[in-house]
Coordinates of C-alpha atoms in Angstrom, one line a residue:
Chain O
X46 CA 13.1 11.8 -2.2
X47 CA 11.5 9.1 -4.3
X48 CA 8.9 10.5 -6.7
X49 CA 6.2 8.4 -8.1
X50 CA 4.0 10.4 -10.5
X51 CA 0.7 9.3 -11.8
X52 CA -0.3 11.2 -15.0
X53 CA -3.9 12.0 -13.9
X54 CA -5.5 12.8 -10.6
X55 CA -9.0 12.5 -11.9
X56 CA -10.3 10.7 -14.9
X57 CA -13.8 10.2 -16.3
X58 CA -14.3 7.6 -19.0
X59 CA -17.3 6.0 -20.7
X60 CA -18.1 2.3 -20.5
X61 CA -16.3 0.3 -23.2
X62 CA -13.5 2.8 -23.6
X63 CA -9.8 1.8 -23.5
X64 CA -8.2 3.5 -20.6
X65 CA -4.5 4.0 -19.9
X66 CA -3.2 4.9 -16.5
X67 CA 0.4 6.0 -16.5
X68 CA 3.0 5.9 -13.7
X69 CA 6.5 7.1 -13.7
X70 CA 9.1 6.8 -10.9
X71 CA 12.5 8.6 -10.7
X72 CA 14.5 6.4 -8.3
X73 CA 15.6 3.6 -10.6
X74 CA 13.4 1.1 -8.7
X75 CA 13.1 -2.4 -10.1
X76 CA 9.7 -3.1 -8.7
X77 CA 6.5 -1.4 -9.7
X78 CA 2.9 -2.1 -8.6
X79 CA -0.7 -1.2 -9.4
X80 CA -3.2 -1.3 -6.6
X81 CA -6.9 -0.3 -6.5
X82 CA -8.4 1.1 -3.4
X83 CA -12.1 0.8 -2.6
X84 CA -14.0 1.7 0.6
X85 CA -14.2 -1.2 2.9
X86 CA -11.8 -3.3 0.8
X87 CA -8.5 -1.6 1.4
X88 CA -5.8 -1.9 -1.2
X89 CA -5.9 -4.8 -3.6
X90 CA -3.0 -5.7 -5.9
X91 CA -3.8 -5.8 -9.6
X92 CA -0.4 -6.4 -11.2
X93 CA 3.2 -5.9 -10.4
X94 CA 6.4 -5.9 -12.3
X95 CA 9.9 -6.7 -11.0
X96 CA 11.8 -5.9 -14.2
X97 CA 11.3 -4.4 -17.6
X98 CA 8.9 -6.4 -19.8
X99 CA 8.1 -8.6 -16.8
X100 CA 4.7 -8.7 -15.2
X101 CA 3.0 -10.8 -12.5
X102 CA -0.7 -11.0 -11.8
X103 CA -1.9 -9.8 -8.4
X104 CA -5.1 -10.7 -6.6
X105 CA -7.5 -9.0 -9.1
X106 CA -6.0 -8.9 -12.6
X107 CA -9.3 -9.6 -14.5
X108 CA -10.2 -6.8 -16.8
X109 CA -6.7 -5.2 -16.6
X110 CA -3.4 -5.5 -18.4
X111 CA -0.1 -3.8 -17.9
X112 CA 3.0 -2.7 -19.8
X113 CA 6.5 -2.1 -18.7
X114 CA 8.7 -1.1 -21.6
X115 CA 11.0 1.1 -19.7
X116 CA 12.2 0.7 -16.1
X117 CA 10.7 4.0 -14.9
X118 CA 7.3 3.6 -16.4
X119 CA 4.5 1.2 -15.6
X120 CA 1.2 1.5 -17.4
X121 CA -2.2 0.0 -16.4
X122 CA -4.6 -0.6 -19.2
X123 CA -8.3 -1.2 -19.0
X124 CA -9.1 -2.8 -22.3
X125 CA -12.8 -2.1 -22.1
X126 CA -13.7 0.0 -19.1
X127 CA -16.7 -1.0 -17.0
X128 CA -18.6 0.7 -14.2
X129 CA -17.2 -1.7 -11.6
X130 CA -13.8 -0.4 -12.4
X131 CA -14.6 2.9 -10.9
X132 CA -12.1 3.2 -8.2
X133 CA -8.9 4.9 -6.9
X134 CA -5.9 3.5 -8.6
X135 CA -2.5 3.7 -6.8
X136 CA 0.9 3.1 -8.4
X137 CA 3.9 2.3 -6.2
X138 CA 7.6 1.4 -6.6
X139 CA 10.3 -0.2 -4.5
X140 CA 13.8 -1.5 -4.7
X141 CA 14.2 -4.9 -6.2
X142 CA 16.7 -7.8 -6.1
X143 CA 17.0 -10.0 -3.0
X144 CA 16.0 -7.2 -0.6
X145 CA 12.7 -6.5 -2.3
X146 CA 10.5 -8.1 0.3
X147 CA 11.7 -5.6 2.9
X148 CA 11.7 -2.5 0.8
X149 CA 9.0 0.0 1.6
X150 CA 6.7 0.9 -1.2
X151 CA 6.6 4.5 -2.4
X152 CA 3.2 5.5 -3.7
X153 CA 1.9 8.1 -6.1
X154 CA -1.0 10.4 -5.3
X155 CA -3.5 8.1 -7.0
X156 CA -5.8 8.4 -10.0
X157 CA -9.5 8.5 -9.2
X158 CA -11.2 6.9 -12.2
X159 CA -14.9 7.2 -12.8
X160 CA -16.5 5.0 -15.5
X161 CA -20.0 6.1 -16.5
Chain B
X270 CA -2.1 -17.9 2.9
X271 CA -0.9 -14.6 4.2
X272 CA -3.5 -12.2 5.6
X273 CA -3.6 -8.9 7.4
X274 CA -6.6 -8.0 9.6
X275 CA -7.4 -4.6 10.9
X276 CA -10.5 -5.2 12.9
X277 CA -11.2 -1.5 13.7
X278 CA -12.8 0.1 10.7
X279 CA -13.2 3.6 12.2
X280 CA -12.0 5.2 15.4
X281 CA -12.9 8.7 16.7
X282 CA -11.0 10.4 19.4
X283 CA -10.6 13.8 20.9
X284 CA -7.3 15.6 20.7
X285 CA -4.8 14.6 23.3
X286 CA -6.3 11.2 23.7
X287 CA -4.1 8.1 23.2
X288 CA -5.3 5.7 20.5
X289 CA -4.1 2.2 19.5
X290 CA -4.7 0.8 16.1
X291 CA -4.7 -3.0 16.0
X292 CA -3.1 -5.2 13.3
X293 CA -3.2 -9.0 13.3
X294 CA -1.4 -11.0 10.6
X295 CA -1.2 -14.5 9.3
X296 CA 1.8 -16.1 7.5
X297 CA 3.5 -19.4 7.3
X298 CA 6.9 -17.8 6.6
X299 CA 9.4 -17.4 9.4
X300 CA 10.9 -14.4 7.6
X301 CA 8.7 -11.5 6.9
X302 CA 8.3 -7.8 7.2
X303 CA 5.5 -5.8 8.7
X304 CA 4.7 -2.2 7.7
X305 CA 2.5 0.7 8.7
X306 CA 1.4 3.3 6.2
X307 CA -0.6 6.5 6.7
X308 CA -3.0 7.9 4.1
X309 CA -4.0 11.5 4.9
X310 CA -6.9 13.2 3.1
X311 CA -4.6 14.2 0.3
X312 CA -4.5 10.6 -0.8
X313 CA -0.8 9.7 -0.9
X314 CA 0.2 6.7 1.2
X315 CA 3.2 7.6 3.4
X316 CA 5.5 4.9 4.8
X317 CA 5.7 5.0 8.6
X318 CA 7.6 2.0 9.8
X319 CA 9.0 -1.4 8.8
X320 CA 9.7 -4.3 11.2
X321 CA 11.3 -7.6 10.4
X322 CA 10.1 -10.9 12.0
X323 CA 13.3 -11.4 13.9
X324 CA 13.1 -8.1 15.7
X325 CA 10.4 -7.9 18.4
X326 CA 11.8 -4.8 20.0
X327 CA 9.1 -2.1 20.3
X328 CA 9.8 1.1 18.6
X329 CA 9.0 4.7 19.5
X330 CA 9.2 7.7 17.2
X331 CA 8.0 10.8 18.8
X332 CA 4.3 10.4 19.6
X333 CA 4.2 7.1 17.6
X334 CA 5.0 3.7 19.0
X335 CA 4.7 0.2 17.7
X336 CA 4.3 -3.1 19.6
X337 CA 5.2 -6.2 17.7
X338 CA 4.3 -9.5 19.4
X339 CA 5.0 -12.7 17.4
X340 CA 3.2 -14.8 20.1
X341 CA -0.1 -13.1 19.2
X342 CA 0.8 -12.3 15.5
X343 CA 0.1 -8.7 16.2
X344 CA 1.8 -5.4 15.2
X345 CA -0.2 -2.6 17.0
X346 CA 0.3 1.1 16.5
X347 CA -0.2 3.6 19.2
X348 CA -0.5 7.4 18.9
X349 CA 0.1 9.2 22.1
X350 CA -1.6 12.6 22.6
X351 CA -3.3 12.5 19.3
X352 CA -3.6 15.6 17.2
X353 CA -6.0 16.7 14.4
X354 CA -3.2 16.2 11.9
X355 CA -3.2 12.5 12.8
X356 CA -6.6 12.1 11.1
X357 CA -6.0 9.7 8.3
X358 CA -6.5 6.1 7.1
X359 CA -3.8 3.8 8.5
X360 CA -2.9 0.6 6.8
X361 CA -0.9 -2.3 8.2
X362 CA 0.8 -4.5 5.6
X363 CA 2.8 -7.8 5.4
X364 CA 5.6 -8.9 3.0
X365 CA 7.1 -12.3 3.0
X366 CA 10.6 -13.2 2.0
X367 CA 10.8 -14.9 -1.3
X368 CA 11.2 -14.2 -4.9
X369 CA 12.0 -10.8 -6.1
X370 CA 9.1 -8.5 -6.6
X371 CA 7.0 -9.7 -3.7
X372 CA 4.2 -7.4 -3.1
X373 CA 2.8 -6.1 0.1
X374 CA -0.5 -7.5 1.4
X375 CA -2.5 -4.7 3.0
X376 CA -5.2 -4.8 5.6
X377 CA -8.4 -3.0 4.9
X378 CA -7.3 0.1 6.9
X379 CA -8.5 1.9 10.0
X380 CA -9.9 5.4 9.6
X381 CA -8.8 7.6 12.5
X382 CA -10.7 10.9 13.1
X383 CA -9.2 13.2 15.7
X384 CA -11.4 16.2 16.7
X385 CA -10.4 19.3 18.4

C-alpha cells in the first residue's frame, strides 16, 4: 500500500512564525501535491511538483512556498504564518509521466494547523 | 476552465436508505478522468473510483454504483442500503489529460450522515 506520511497531525503556531509542513511518500511517485481544506471550500491546490526540484503553483500559492529536494519528500513552507492560514493541510502523491492525469492521488492523514 | 460542482452540501439519511450524491463537471478537454474520494471522520481521503471520458459504462462495486453521463456532464454516485459507516465527506474530482503532473480539481464535497 502507498503510504503518505505527514509529520504532524496537529500544529499550533504564532502569527509571523515560519512553519514547515513535511510530507514523505514511500512509493517512488513522481508527483506530489499540497492542498488545503476549509469548510465550504473543499480542497484547494496550493502547489504541486512533478519532479525533484520542480514546482508548479496551484490555485492559491500566495503566502506559501515549497521544497522538493528528494523524490520522496515534499515540504510546504509558510514564510510568515497568518491567522487566515489556519486550515487542514493535505499532502498527496501520484504516479507521474504520461499517465499522470489518470493516476489516483494517495493522501496523507492531514495536518491541522492553527495560527494564533 | 475546468470545474466540479457538488450541489448537495449535506445529506442526512437513515440506515438502509439509498442515497445519490450528485457531481457535475465542466471541461473543454475531450480526454479526462473523473474520480470519487471518501473522507471519513479520521480525515484521510480514500480513493473510490476512476472513470475515463471514453468509458460511459456504469460501474457497480458492492453497495456502491456510479452513473457517468457525458450528455449531462454528470458523474453521480449512489450508495444502496446505506450504513452508518458510510458517514463521511465525499468528493468528486476531475483531471484533464495534458502535461505531466496535472492536479485534480475537486468539488466542495458532500457531507453524508447516516443515522441508525
